[in-house]
């Protein structure tokens, strides 16, 4: 997702220090997310959260779960932070950071669920390492997920989905559910992301899976 650089956004983000967690706060949060934000229940994290419509809707629907959305671009996270602030959600925080640094922010086993929604497909083979479902990211997810933790993944991109299912299997993840056309199933609990709305409006089938690391 590319937006024109807006130099004022760094300062504008300062108004939202109660919602936004920045990279230098890694030591304050690691292993202490629940403590720091007075939450006792599960911790669910979305990587590459974009403008935040999925994570804010999830937080509104599930007040007993602490949600963290991670986004690497400050111009993009600004939209998510504003949305969260408007809804006055106390169980949602947004983390401005690169997902590659996940283990600096989360302690082993701290996370109960990880969402990967419509991550950039990086279609060229030489860029495969940048895909958020590449083995290099899966190793980090394995470290921060609890023993019963799982990954929920959605994408419109079939080649990326096929690559990801193979990558999951090769890295010790068991598939719990797989769908190649999510919207043809009557699943009331599905919360659509921005990209999901865009692609489903074009008639593109949405792929989804749930996966868990085998013990
Ligand atoms: N999840 C949203 C959705 O489904 O509408 C946004 C999808 S958009 C294609 C992917 C988002 O992931 C972008 O906002 C991008 O900045 C972010 N992203 C990609 N790689 C990232 C990384 N390594 N660390 C943090 N954010 C990343």
JSON list of C-alpha atoms and ligand atoms in Angstrom, two decimals:
[
{"chain": "A", "resi": 1, "resn": "UNK", "atom": "CA", "xyz": [0.00, 0.00, 0.00]},
{"chain": "A", "resi": 2, "resn": "UNK", "atom": "CA", "xyz": [1.63, 3.27, -1.10]},
{"chain": "A", "resi": 3, "resn": "UNK", "atom": "CA", "xyz": [0.56, 6.70, 0.11]},
{"chain": "A", "resi": 4, "resn": "UNK", "atom": "CA", "xyz": [2.15, 10.03, -0.69]},
{"chain": "A", "resi": 5, "resn": "UNK", "atom": "CA", "xyz": [4.58, 10.94, 2.13]},
{"chain": "A", "resi": 6, "resn": "UNK", "atom": "CA", "xyz": [2.99, 13.35, 4.58]},
{"chain": "A", "resi": 7, "resn": "UNK", "atom": "CA", "xyz": [5.68, 14.95, 6.73]},
{"chain": "A", "resi": 8, "resn": "UNK", "atom": "CA", "xyz": [3.21, 16.14, 9.41]},
{"chain": "A", "resi": 9, "resn": "UNK", "atom": "CA", "xyz": [2.08, 12.64, 10.32]},
{"chain": "A", "resi": 10, "resn": "UNK", "atom": "CA", "xyz": [4.94, 11.94, 12.73]},
{"chain": "A", "resi": 11, "resn": "UNK", "atom": "CA", "xyz": [3.75, 14.84, 14.90]},
{"chain": "A", "resi": 12, "resn": "UNK", "atom": "CA", "xyz": [0.05, 14.10, 14.41]},
{"chain": "A", "resi": 13, "resn": "UNK", "atom": "CA", "xyz": [0.65, 10.61, 15.77]},
{"chain": "A", "resi": 14, "resn": "UNK", "atom": "CA", "xyz": [1.84, 12.11, 19.08]},
{"chain": "A", "resi": 15, "resn": "UNK", "atom": "CA", "xyz": [-1.79, 12.85, 20.01]},
{"chain": "A", "resi": 16, "resn": "UNK", "atom": "CA", "xyz": [-2.47, 9.12, 20.07]},
{"chain": "A", "resi": 17, "resn": "UNK", "atom": "CA", "xyz": [0.20, 7.90, 22.46]},
{"chain": "A", "resi": 18, "resn": "UNK", "atom": "CA", "xyz": [-2.43, 6.01, 24.47]},
{"chain": "A", "resi": 19, "resn": "UNK", "atom": "CA", "xyz": [-3.22, 3.81, 21.43]},
{"chain": "A", "resi": 20, "resn": "UNK", "atom": "CA", "xyz": [0.01, 3.80, 19.42]},
{"chain": "A", "resi": 21, "resn": "UNK", "atom": "CA", "xyz": [3.05, 1.85, 20.54]},
{"chain": "A", "resi": 22, "resn": "UNK", "atom": "CA", "xyz": [6.30, 2.76, 18.78]},
{"chain": "A", "resi": 23, "resn": "UNK", "atom": "CA", "xyz": [9.40, 0.74, 18.09]},
{"chain": "A", "resi": 24, "resn": "UNK", "atom": "CA", "xyz": [11.50, 2.13, 20.95]},
{"chain": "A", "resi": 25, "resn": "UNK", "atom": "CA", "xyz": [8.92, 0.81, 23.45]},
{"chain": "A", "resi": 26, "resn": "UNK", "atom": "CA", "xyz": [9.83, -2.81, 22.75]},
{"chain": "A", "resi": 27, "resn": "UNK", "atom": "CA", "xyz": [11.29, -3.43, 26.20]},
{"chain": "A", "resi": 28, "resn": "UNK", "atom": "CA", "xyz": [8.23, -1.99, 27.99]},
{"chain": "A", "resi": 29, "resn": "UNK", "atom": "CA", "xyz": [5.83, -4.31, 26.21]},
{"chain": "A", "resi": 30, "resn": "UNK", "atom": "CA", "xyz": [7.67, -7.59, 25.59]},
{"chain": "A", "resi": 31, "resn": "UNK", "atom": "CA", "xyz": [6.10, -10.24, 27.82]},
{"chain": "A", "resi": 32, "resn": "UNK", "atom": "CA", "xyz": [3.94, -7.58, 29.49]},
{"chain": "A", "resi": 33, "resn": "UNK", "atom": "CA", "xyz": [1.26, -6.60, 26.97]},
{"chain": "A", "resi": 34, "resn": "UNK", "atom": "CA", "xyz": [-1.60, -7.83, 29.15]},
{"chain": "A", "resi": 35, "resn": "UNK", "atom": "CA", "xyz": [-0.15, -6.26, 32.27]},
{"chain": "A", "resi": 36, "resn": "UNK", "atom": "CA", "xyz": [0.54, -2.96, 30.57]},
{"chain": "A", "resi": 37, "resn": "UNK", "atom": "CA", "xyz": [-2.95, -2.64, 29.12]},
{"chain": "A", "resi": 38, "resn": "UNK", "atom": "CA", "xyz": [-4.85, -4.22, 32.04]},
{"chain": "A", "resi": 39, "resn": "UNK", "atom": "CA", "xyz": [-6.10, -7.20, 30.03]},
{"chain": "A", "resi": 40, "resn": "UNK", "atom": "CA", "xyz": [-6.54, -10.68, 31.45]},
{"chain": "A", "resi": 41, "resn": "UNK", "atom": "CA", "xyz": [-7.77, -12.64, 28.42]},
{"chain": "A", "resi": 42, "resn": "UNK", "atom": "CA", "xyz": [-6.27, -13.80, 25.13]},
{"chain": "A", "resi": 43, "resn": "UNK", "atom": "CA", "xyz": [-3.90, -11.71, 22.99]},
{"chain": "A", "resi": 44, "resn": "UNK", "atom": "CA", "xyz": [-4.58, -11.60, 19.24]},
{"chain": "A", "resi": 45, "resn": "UNK", "atom": "CA", "xyz": [-2.25, -9.88, 16.75]},
{"chain": "A", "resi": 46, "resn": "UNK", "atom": "CA", "xyz": [-2.66, -8.86, 13.11]},
{"chain": "A", "resi": 47, "resn": "UNK", "atom": "CA", "xyz": [0.53, -8.41, 11.07]},
{"chain": "A", "resi": 48, "resn": "UNK", "atom": "CA", "xyz": [0.38, -5.85, 8.23]},
{"chain": "A", "resi": 49, "resn": "UNK", "atom": "CA", "xyz": [-2.80, -4.31, 9.61]},
{"chain": "A", "resi": 50, "resn": "UNK", "atom": "CA", "xyz": [-3.09, -1.54, 6.99]},
{"chain": "A", "resi": 51, "resn": "UNK", "atom": "CA", "xyz": [-5.74, 1.10, 7.75]},
{"chain": "A", "resi": 52, "resn": "UNK", "atom": "CA", "xyz": [-7.14, -1.05, 10.54]},
{"chain": "A", "resi": 53, "resn": "UNK", "atom": "CA", "xyz": [-10.76, -1.77, 9.64]},
{"chain": "A", "resi": 54, "resn": "UNK", "atom": "CA", "xyz": [-10.42, -5.51, 10.46]},
{"chain": "A", "resi": 55, "resn": "UNK", "atom": "CA", "xyz": [-8.68, -5.11, 13.80]},
{"chain": "A", "resi": 56, "resn": "UNK", "atom": "CA", "xyz": [-11.00, -2.34, 15.03]},
{"chain": "A", "resi": 57, "resn": "UNK", "atom": "CA", "xyz": [-14.09, -4.34, 14.10]},
{"chain": "A", "resi": 58, "resn": "UNK", "atom": "CA", "xyz": [-12.64, -7.43, 15.83]},
{"chain": "A", "resi": 59, "resn": "UNK", "atom": "CA", "xyz": [-11.86, -5.41, 18.95]},
{"chain": "A", "resi": 60, "resn": "UNK", "atom": "CA", "xyz": [-15.41, -4.00, 19.00]},
{"chain": "A", "resi": 61, "resn": "UNK", "atom": "CA", "xyz": [-16.91, -7.49, 18.66]},
{"chain": "A", "resi": 62, "resn": "UNK", "atom": "CA", "xyz": [-14.64, -9.14, 21.26]},
{"chain": "A", "resi": 63, "resn": "UNK", "atom": "CA", "xyz": [-14.09, -6.83, 24.23]},
{"chain": "A", "resi": 64, "resn": "UNK", "atom": "CA", "xyz": [-12.56, -9.67, 26.30]},
{"chain": "A", "resi": 65, "resn": "UNK", "atom": "CA", "xyz": [-9.62, -10.07, 23.89]},
{"chain": "A", "resi": 66, "resn": "UNK", "atom": "CA", "xyz": [-6.63, -7.71, 23.66]},
{"chain": "A", "resi": 67, "resn": "UNK", "atom": "CA", "xyz": [-5.87, -6.94, 19.99]},
{"chain": "A", "resi": 68, "resn": "UNK", "atom": "CA", "xyz": [-2.63, -5.54, 18.59]},
{"chain": "A", "resi": 69, "resn": "UNK", "atom": "CA", "xyz": [-2.33, -4.44, 14.96]},
{"chain": "A", "resi": 70, "resn": "UNK", "atom": "CA", "xyz": [1.21, -4.17, 13.57]},
{"chain": "A", "resi": 71, "resn": "UNK", "atom": "CA", "xyz": [1.89, -1.90, 10.61]},
{"chain": "A", "resi": 72, "resn": "UNK", "atom": "CA", "xyz": [5.23, -0.75, 9.25]},
{"chain": "A", "resi": 73, "resn": "UNK", "atom": "CA", "xyz": [4.21, 2.49, 7.51]},
{"chain": "A", "resi": 74, "resn": "UNK", "atom": "CA", "xyz": [3.36, 5.49, 9.64]},
{"chain": "A", "resi": 75, "resn": "UNK", "atom": "CA", "xyz": [1.16, 7.13, 6.98]},
{"chain": "A", "resi": 76, "resn": "UNK", "atom": "CA", "xyz": [-0.94, 3.98, 6.91]},
{"chain": "A", "resi": 77, "resn": "UNK", "atom": "CA", "xyz": [-1.06, 3.31, 10.67]},
{"chain": "A", "resi": 78, "resn": "UNK", "atom": "CA", "xyz": [-2.24, 6.89, 11.16]},
{"chain": "A", "resi": 79, "resn": "UNK", "atom": "CA", "xyz": [-5.55, 5.92, 9.54]},
{"chain": "A", "resi": 80, "resn": "UNK", "atom": "CA", "xyz": [-5.85, 2.89, 11.82]},
{"chain": "A", "resi": 81, "resn": "UNK", "atom": "CA", "xyz": [-5.03, 4.89, 14.94]},
{"chain": "A", "resi": 82, "resn": "UNK", "atom": "CA", "xyz": [-7.66, 7.54, 14.10]},
{"chain": "A", "resi": 83, "resn": "UNK", "atom": "CA", "xyz": [-10.26, 4.84, 13.51]},
{"chain": "A", "resi": 84, "resn": "UNK", "atom": "CA", "xyz": [-9.46, 3.16, 16.85]},
{"chain": "A", "resi": 85, "resn": "UNK", "atom": "CA", "xyz": [-9.57, 6.51, 18.68]},
{"chain": "A", "resi": 86, "resn": "UNK", "atom": "CA", "xyz": [-12.98, 7.37, 17.17]},
{"chain": "A", "resi": 87, "resn": "UNK", "atom": "CA", "xyz": [-14.38, 4.08, 18.45]},
{"chain": "A", "resi": 88, "resn": "UNK", "atom": "CA", "xyz": [-12.83, 4.54, 21.93]},
{"chain": "A", "resi": 89, "resn": "UNK", "atom": "CA", "xyz": [-11.78, 0.91, 22.09]},
{"chain": "A", "resi": 90, "resn": "UNK", "atom": "CA", "xyz": [-9.82, 0.06, 25.24]},
{"chain": "A", "resi": 91, "resn": "UNK", "atom": "CA", "xyz": [-8.80, -3.42, 24.06]},
{"chain": "A", "resi": 92, "resn": "UNK", "atom": "CA", "xyz": [-6.89, -2.36, 20.93]},
{"chain": "A", "resi": 93, "resn": "UNK", "atom": "CA", "xyz": [-3.34, -1.06, 20.47]},
{"chain": "A", "resi": 94, "resn": "UNK", "atom": "CA", "xyz": [-1.45, -0.36, 17.25]},
{"chain": "A", "resi": 95, "resn": "UNK", "atom": "CA", "xyz": [2.24, -1.04, 16.95]},
{"chain": "A", "resi": 96, "resn": "UNK", "atom": "CA", "xyz": [4.34, 0.88, 14.40]},
{"chain": "A", "resi": 97, "resn": "UNK", "atom": "CA", "xyz": [7.06, -1.64, 13.60]},
{"chain": "A", "resi": 98, "resn": "UNK", "atom": "CA", "xyz": [8.40, -4.06, 11.04]},
{"chain": "A", "resi": 99, "resn": "UNK", "atom": "CA", "xyz": [7.02, -7.59, 11.45]},
{"chain": "A", "resi": 100, "resn": "UNK", "atom": "CA", "xyz": [10.58, -8.85, 11.03]},
{"chain": "A", "resi": 101, "resn": "UNK", "atom": "CA", "xyz": [11.19, -7.54, 14.56]},
{"chain": "A", "resi": 102, "resn": "UNK", "atom": "CA", "xyz": [8.25, -9.44, 16.07]},
{"chain": "A", "resi": 103, "resn": "UNK", "atom": "CA", "xyz": [10.32, -11.37, 18.63]},
{"chain": "A", "resi": 104, "resn": "UNK", "atom": "CA", "xyz": [11.70, -8.10, 20.02]},
{"chain": "A", "resi": 105, "resn": "UNK", "atom": "CA", "xyz": [8.15, -7.06, 20.93]},
{"chain": "A", "resi": 106, "resn": "UNK", "atom": "CA", "xyz": [6.59, -10.34, 22.05]},
{"chain": "A", "resi": 107, "resn": "UNK", "atom": "CA", "xyz": [7.95, -12.93, 24.48]},
{"chain": "A", "resi": 108, "resn": "UNK", "atom": "CA", "xyz": [7.90, -16.66, 23.69]},
{"chain": "A", "resi": 109, "resn": "UNK", "atom": "CA", "xyz": [4.35, -18.03, 23.87]},
{"chain": "A", "resi": 110, "resn": "UNK", "atom": "CA", "xyz": [2.78, -14.62, 24.59]},
{"chain": "A", "resi": 111, "resn": "UNK", "atom": "CA", "xyz": [0.36, -14.59, 21.65]},
{"chain": "A", "resi": 112, "resn": "UNK", "atom": "CA", "xyz": [-2.80, -16.69, 21.24]},
{"chain": "A", "resi": 113, "resn": "UNK", "atom": "CA", "xyz": [-3.69, -15.95, 17.63]},
{"chain": "A", "resi": 114, "resn": "UNK", "atom": "CA", "xyz": [-1.95, -14.29, 14.69]},
{"chain": "A", "resi": 115, "resn": "UNK", "atom": "CA", "xyz": [-3.85, -12.92, 11.70]},
{"chain": "A", "resi": 116, "resn": "UNK", "atom": "CA", "xyz": [-2.22, -12.45, 8.31]},
{"chain": "A", "resi": 117, "resn": "UNK", "atom": "CA", "xyz": [-4.68, -10.64, 6.04]},
{"chain": "A", "resi": 118, "resn": "UNK", "atom": "CA", "xyz": [-3.99, -9.95, 2.36]},
{"chain": "A", "resi": 119, "resn": "UNK", "atom": "CA", "xyz": [-0.25, -9.59, 2.83]},
{"chain": "A", "resi": 120, "resn": "UNK", "atom": "CA", "xyz": [1.73, -8.25, -0.12]},
{"chain": "A", "resi": 121, "resn": "UNK", "atom": "CA", "xyz": [2.20, -11.19, -2.53]},
{"chain": "A", "resi": 122, "resn": "UNK", "atom": "CA", "xyz": [5.71, -10.26, -3.76]},
{"chain": "A", "resi": 123, "resn": "UNK", "atom": "CA", "xyz": [5.19, -12.32, -6.95]},
{"chain": "A", "resi": 124, "resn": "UNK", "atom": "CA", "xyz": [8.85, -12.39, -8.05]},
{"chain": "A", "resi": 125, "resn": "UNK", "atom": "CA", "xyz": [10.67, -15.47, -6.77]},
{"chain": "A", "resi": 126, "resn": "UNK", "atom": "CA", "xyz": [13.65, -13.37, -5.76]},
{"chain": "A", "resi": 127, "resn": "UNK", "atom": "CA", "xyz": [11.35, -11.42, -3.37]},
{"chain": "A", "resi": 128, "resn": "UNK", "atom": "CA", "xyz": [9.73, -14.51, -1.79]},
{"chain": "A", "resi": 129, "resn": "UNK", "atom": "CA", "xyz": [11.54, -13.87, 1.50]},
{"chain": "A", "resi": 130, "resn": "UNK", "atom": "CA", "xyz": [9.48, -10.70, 1.97]},
{"chain": "A", "resi": 131, "resn": "UNK", "atom": "CA", "xyz": [6.16, -12.58, 2.00]},
{"chain": "A", "resi": 132, "resn": "UNK", "atom": "CA", "xyz": [4.73, -12.64, 5.52]},
{"chain": "A", "resi": 133, "resn": "UNK", "atom": "CA", "xyz": [4.10, -16.37, 5.10]},
{"chain": "A", "resi": 134, "resn": "UNK", "atom": "CA", "xyz": [7.73, -17.16, 4.21]},
{"chain": "A", "resi": 135, "resn": "UNK", "atom": "CA", "xyz": [9.64, -19.59, 6.48]},
{"chain": "A", "resi": 136, "resn": "UNK", "atom": "CA", "xyz": [11.70, -16.72, 7.86]},
{"chain": "A", "resi": 137, "resn": "UNK", "atom": "CA", "xyz": [8.51, -15.14, 9.32]},
{"chain": "A", "resi": 138, "resn": "UNK", "atom": "CA", "xyz": [6.98, -18.50, 10.32]},
{"chain": "A", "resi": 139, "resn": "UNK", "atom": "CA", "xyz": [10.00, -19.13, 12.60]},
{"chain": "A", "resi": 140, "resn": "UNK", "atom": "CA", "xyz": [9.19, -15.89, 14.43]},
{"chain": "A", "resi": 141, "resn": "UNK", "atom": "CA", "xyz": [5.48, -16.73, 14.66]},
{"chain": "A", "resi": 142, "resn": "UNK", "atom": "CA", "xyz": [6.35, -20.13, 16.13]},
{"chain": "A", "resi": 143, "resn": "UNK", "atom": "CA", "xyz": [8.37, -18.47, 18.86]},
{"chain": "A", "resi": 144, "resn": "UNK", "atom": "CA", "xyz": [5.73, -15.96, 19.99]},
{"chain": "A", "resi": 145, "resn": "UNK", "atom": "CA", "xyz": [2.62, -18.17, 19.69]},
{"chain": "A", "resi": 146, "resn": "UNK", "atom": "CA", "xyz": [1.35, -20.15, 22.70]},
{"chain": "A", "resi": 147, "resn": "UNK", "atom": "CA", "xyz": [1.26, -23.96, 22.43]},
{"chain": "A", "resi": 148, "resn": "UNK", "atom": "CA", "xyz": [-2.41, -23.91, 21.44]},
{"chain": "A", "resi": 149, "resn": "UNK", "atom": "CA", "xyz": [-2.02, -20.71, 19.42]},
{"chain": "A", "resi": 150, "resn": "UNK", "atom": "CA", "xyz": [-2.95, -20.54, 15.76]},
{"chain": "A", "resi": 151, "resn": "UNK", "atom": "CA", "xyz": [-2.58, -18.54, 12.55]},
{"chain": "A", "resi": 152, "resn": "UNK", "atom": "CA", "xyz": [-5.56, -17.30, 10.52]},
{"chain": "A", "resi": 153, "resn": "UNK", "atom": "CA", "xyz": [-4.62, -16.34, 7.00]},
{"chain": "A", "resi": 154, "resn": "UNK", "atom": "CA", "xyz": [-6.68, -14.77, 4.19]},
{"chain": "A", "resi": 155, "resn": "UNK", "atom": "CA", "xyz": [-5.72, -13.70, 0.69]},
{"chain": "A", "resi": 156, "resn": "UNK", "atom": "CA", "xyz": [-7.26, -13.09, -2.71]},
{"chain": "A", "resi": 157, "resn": "UNK", "atom": "CA", "xyz": [-4.01, -14.22, -4.35]},
{"chain": "A", "resi": 158, "resn": "UNK", "atom": "CA", "xyz": [-4.15, -17.92, -5.27]},
{"chain": "A", "resi": 159, "resn": "UNK", "atom": "CA", "xyz": [-0.43, -18.35, -6.11]},
{"chain": "A", "resi": 160, "resn": "UNK", "atom": "CA", "xyz": [0.45, -16.75, -2.74]},
{"chain": "A", "resi": 161, "resn": "UNK", "atom": "CA", "xyz": [-2.07, -19.03, -1.01]},
{"chain": "A", "resi": 162, "resn": "UNK", "atom": "CA", "xyz": [-0.60, -22.16, -2.65]},
{"chain": "A", "resi": 163, "resn": "UNK", "atom": "CA", "xyz": [2.94, -21.04, -1.76]},
{"chain": "A", "resi": 164, "resn": "UNK", "atom": "CA", "xyz": [1.84, -20.37, 1.84]},
{"chain": "A", "resi": 165, "resn": "UNK", "atom": "CA", "xyz": [0.15, -23.74, 2.33]},
{"chain": "A", "resi": 166, "resn": "UNK", "atom": "CA", "xyz": [3.36, -25.44, 1.15]},
{"chain": "A", "resi": 167, "resn": "UNK", "atom": "CA", "xyz": [5.47, -23.21, 3.36]},
{"chain": "A", "resi": 168, "resn": "UNK", "atom": "CA", "xyz": [3.21, -23.97, 6.36]},
{"chain": "A", "resi": 169, "resn": "UNK", "atom": "CA", "xyz": [3.48, -27.73, 5.80]},
{"chain": "A", "resi": 170, "resn": "UNK", "atom": "CA", "xyz": [7.26, -27.55, 5.37]},
{"chain": "A", "resi": 171, "resn": "UNK", "atom": "CA", "xyz": [7.59, -25.61, 8.63]},
{"chain": "A", "resi": 172, "resn": "UNK", "atom": "CA", "xyz": [5.56, -27.81, 10.95]},
{"chain": "A", "resi": 173, "resn": "UNK", "atom": "CA", "xyz": [2.15, -26.15, 10.68]},
{"chain": "A", "resi": 174, "resn": "UNK", "atom": "CA", "xyz": [-0.95, -28.34, 10.50]},
{"chain": "A", "resi": 175, "resn": "UNK", "atom": "CA", "xyz": [-3.91, -27.07, 8.52]},
{"chain": "A", "resi": 176, "resn": "UNK", "atom": "CA", "xyz": [-7.07, -27.01, 10.60]},
{"chain": "A", "resi": 177, "resn": "UNK", "atom": "CA", "xyz": [-9.37, -25.44, 7.98]},
{"chain": "A", "resi": 178, "resn": "UNK", "atom": "CA", "xyz": [-8.92, -24.47, 4.34]},
{"chain": "A", "resi": 179, "resn": "UNK", "atom": "CA", "xyz": [-11.29, -22.62, 2.02]},
{"chain": "A", "resi": 180, "resn": "UNK", "atom": "CA", "xyz": [-10.72, -21.52, -1.56]},
{"chain": "A", "resi": 181, "resn": "UNK", "atom": "CA", "xyz": [-13.89, -19.44, -1.66]},
{"chain": "A", "resi": 182, "resn": "UNK", "atom": "CA", "xyz": [-14.66, -18.10, 1.78]},
{"chain": "A", "resi": 183, "resn": "UNK", "atom": "CA", "xyz": [-17.59, -15.93, 0.74]},
{"chain": "A", "resi": 184, "resn": "UNK", "atom": "CA", "xyz": [-19.45, -18.86, -0.77]},
{"chain": "A", "resi": 185, "resn": "UNK", "atom": "CA", "xyz": [-19.63, -20.28, 2.76]},
{"chain": "A", "resi": 186, "resn": "UNK", "atom": "CA", "xyz": [-22.14, -18.81, 5.14]},
{"chain": "A", "resi": 187, "resn": "UNK", "atom": "CA", "xyz": [-19.69, -17.85, 7.90]},
{"chain": "A", "resi": 188, "resn": "UNK", "atom": "CA", "xyz": [-21.30, -15.10, 9.96]},
{"chain": "A", "resi": 189, "resn": "UNK", "atom": "CA", "xyz": [-18.17, -14.43, 12.03]},
{"chain": "A", "resi": 190, "resn": "UNK", "atom": "CA", "xyz": [-16.04, -13.32, 9.10]},
{"chain": "A", "resi": 191, "resn": "UNK", "atom": "CA", "xyz": [-14.85, -9.73, 9.50]},
{"chain": "A", "resi": 192, "resn": "UNK", "atom": "CA", "xyz": [-13.82, -8.26, 6.16]},
{"chain": "A", "resi": 193, "resn": "UNK", "atom": "CA", "xyz": [-10.62, -6.29, 5.70]},
{"chain": "A", "resi": 194, "resn": "UNK", "atom": "CA", "xyz": [-10.21, -3.32, 3.35]},
{"chain": "A", "resi": 195, "resn": "UNK", "atom": "CA", "xyz": [-8.51, -5.45, 0.73]},
{"chain": "A", "resi": 196, "resn": "UNK", "atom": "CA", "xyz": [-11.09, -8.21, 1.14]},
{"chain": "A", "resi": 197, "resn": "UNK", "atom": "CA", "xyz": [-13.91, -5.78, 0.36]},
{"chain": "A", "resi": 198, "resn": "UNK", "atom": "CA", "xyz": [-12.06, -4.48, -2.65]},
{"chain": "A", "resi": 199, "resn": "UNK", "atom": "CA", "xyz": [-11.25, -7.90, -4.14]},
{"chain": "A", "resi": 200, "resn": "UNK", "atom": "CA", "xyz": [-14.57, -9.54, -3.38]},
{"chain": "A", "resi": 201, "resn": "UNK", "atom": "CA", "xyz": [-16.36, -6.61, -5.07]},
{"chain": "A", "resi": 202, "resn": "UNK", "atom": "CA", "xyz": [-14.36, -7.52, -8.19]},
{"chain": "A", "resi": 203, "resn": "UNK", "atom": "CA", "xyz": [-15.58, -11.12, -7.92]},
{"chain": "A", "resi": 204, "resn": "UNK", "atom": "CA", "xyz": [-12.21, -12.57, -6.82]},
{"chain": "A", "resi": 205, "resn": "UNK", "atom": "CA", "xyz": [-12.63, -15.63, -4.57]},
{"chain": "A", "resi": 206, "resn": "UNK", "atom": "CA", "xyz": [-11.11, -15.23, -1.11]},
{"chain": "A", "resi": 207, "resn": "UNK", "atom": "CA", "xyz": [-8.81, -17.99, 0.18]},
{"chain": "A", "resi": 208, "resn": "UNK", "atom": "CA", "xyz": [-8.59, -18.65, 3.91]},
{"chain": "A", "resi": 209, "resn": "UNK", "atom": "CA", "xyz": [-6.93, -21.11, 6.25]},
{"chain": "A", "resi": 210, "resn": "UNK", "atom": "CA", "xyz": [-6.40, -21.77, 9.93]},
{"chain": "A", "resi": 211, "resn": "UNK", "atom": "CA", "xyz": [-3.15, -23.45, 10.90]},
{"chain": "A", "resi": 212, "resn": "UNK", "atom": "CA", "xyz": [-1.43, -24.54, 14.09]},
{"chain": "A", "resi": 213, "resn": "UNK", "atom": "CA", "xyz": [2.13, -25.66, 14.84]},
{"chain": "A", "resi": 214, "resn": "UNK", "atom": "CA", "xyz": [2.22, -29.42, 15.44]},
{"chain": "A", "resi": 215, "resn": "UNK", "atom": "CA", "xyz": [3.49, -30.34, 18.92]},
{"chain": "B", "resi": 1, "resn": "LIG", "atom": "N1", "xyz": [-4.36, -6.25, 6.14]},
{"chain": "B", "resi": 1, "resn": "LIG", "atom": "C1", "xyz": [-4.88, -5.13, 5.39]},
{"chain": "B", "resi": 1, "resn": "LIG", "atom": "C2", "xyz": [-6.07, -5.55, 4.56]},
{"chain": "B", "resi": 1, "resn": "LIG", "atom": "O1", "xyz": [-6.30, -6.76, 4.41]},
{"chain": "B", "resi": 1, "resn": "LIG", "atom": "O2", "xyz": [-6.81, -4.68, 4.08]},
{"chain": "B", "resi": 1, "resn": "LIG", "atom": "C3", "xyz": [-3.80, -4.43, 4.54]},
{"chain": "B", "resi": 1, "resn": "LIG", "atom": "C4", "xyz": [-3.22, -5.24, 3.44]},
{"chain": "B", "resi": 1, "resn": "LIG", "atom": "S1", "xyz": [-1.90, -4.39, 2.56]},
{"chain": "B", "resi": 1, "resn": "LIG", "atom": "C5", "xyz": [-1.78, -5.30, 1.06]},
{"chain": "B", "resi": 1, "resn": "LIG", "atom": "C6", "xyz": [-0.45, -4.98, 3.42]},
{"chain": "B", "resi": 1, "resn": "LIG", "atom": "C7", "xyz": [-0.03, -4.08, 4.57]},
{"chain": "B", "resi": 1, "resn": "LIG", "atom": "O3", "xyz": [1.03, -4.73, 5.29]},
{"chain": "B", "resi": 1, "resn": "LIG", "atom": "C8", "xyz": [0.52, -2.72, 4.15]},
{"chain": "B", "resi": 1, "resn": "LIG", "atom": "O4", "xyz": [-0.12, -1.70, 4.86]},
{"chain": "B", "resi": 1, "resn": "LIG", "atom": "C9", "xyz": [2.02, -2.80, 4.46]},
{"chain": "B", "resi": 1, "resn": "LIG", "atom": "O5", "xyz": [2.56, -1.55, 4.83]},
{"chain": "B", "resi": 1, "resn": "LIG", "atom": "C10", "xyz": [2.04, -3.80, 5.61]},
{"chain": "B", "resi": 1, "resn": "LIG", "atom": "N2", "xyz": [3.32, -4.54, 5.70]},
{"chain": "B", "resi": 1, "resn": "LIG", "atom": "C11", "xyz": [3.88, -5.29, 4.72]},
{"chain": "B", "resi": 1, "resn": "LIG", "atom": "N3", "xyz": [5.02, -5.84, 5.14]},
{"chain": "B", "resi": 1, "resn": "LIG", "atom": "C12", "xyz": [5.19, -5.42, 6.43]},
{"chain": "B", "resi": 1, "resn": "LIG", "atom": "C13", "xyz": [6.20, -5.65, 7.41]},
{"chain": "B", "resi": 1, "resn": "LIG", "atom": "N4", "xyz": [7.26, -6.42, 7.15]},
{"chain": "B", "resi": 1, "resn": "LIG", "atom": "N5", "xyz": [6.06, -5.05, 8.62]},
{"chain": "B", "resi": 1, "resn": "LIG", "atom": "C14", "xyz": [4.97, -4.27, 8.89]},
{"chain": "B", "resi": 1, "resn": "LIG", "atom": "N6", "xyz": [3.98, -4.03, 8.00]},
{"chain": "B", "resi": 1, "resn": "LIG", "atom": "C15", "xyz": [4.09, -4.60, 6.79]}
]
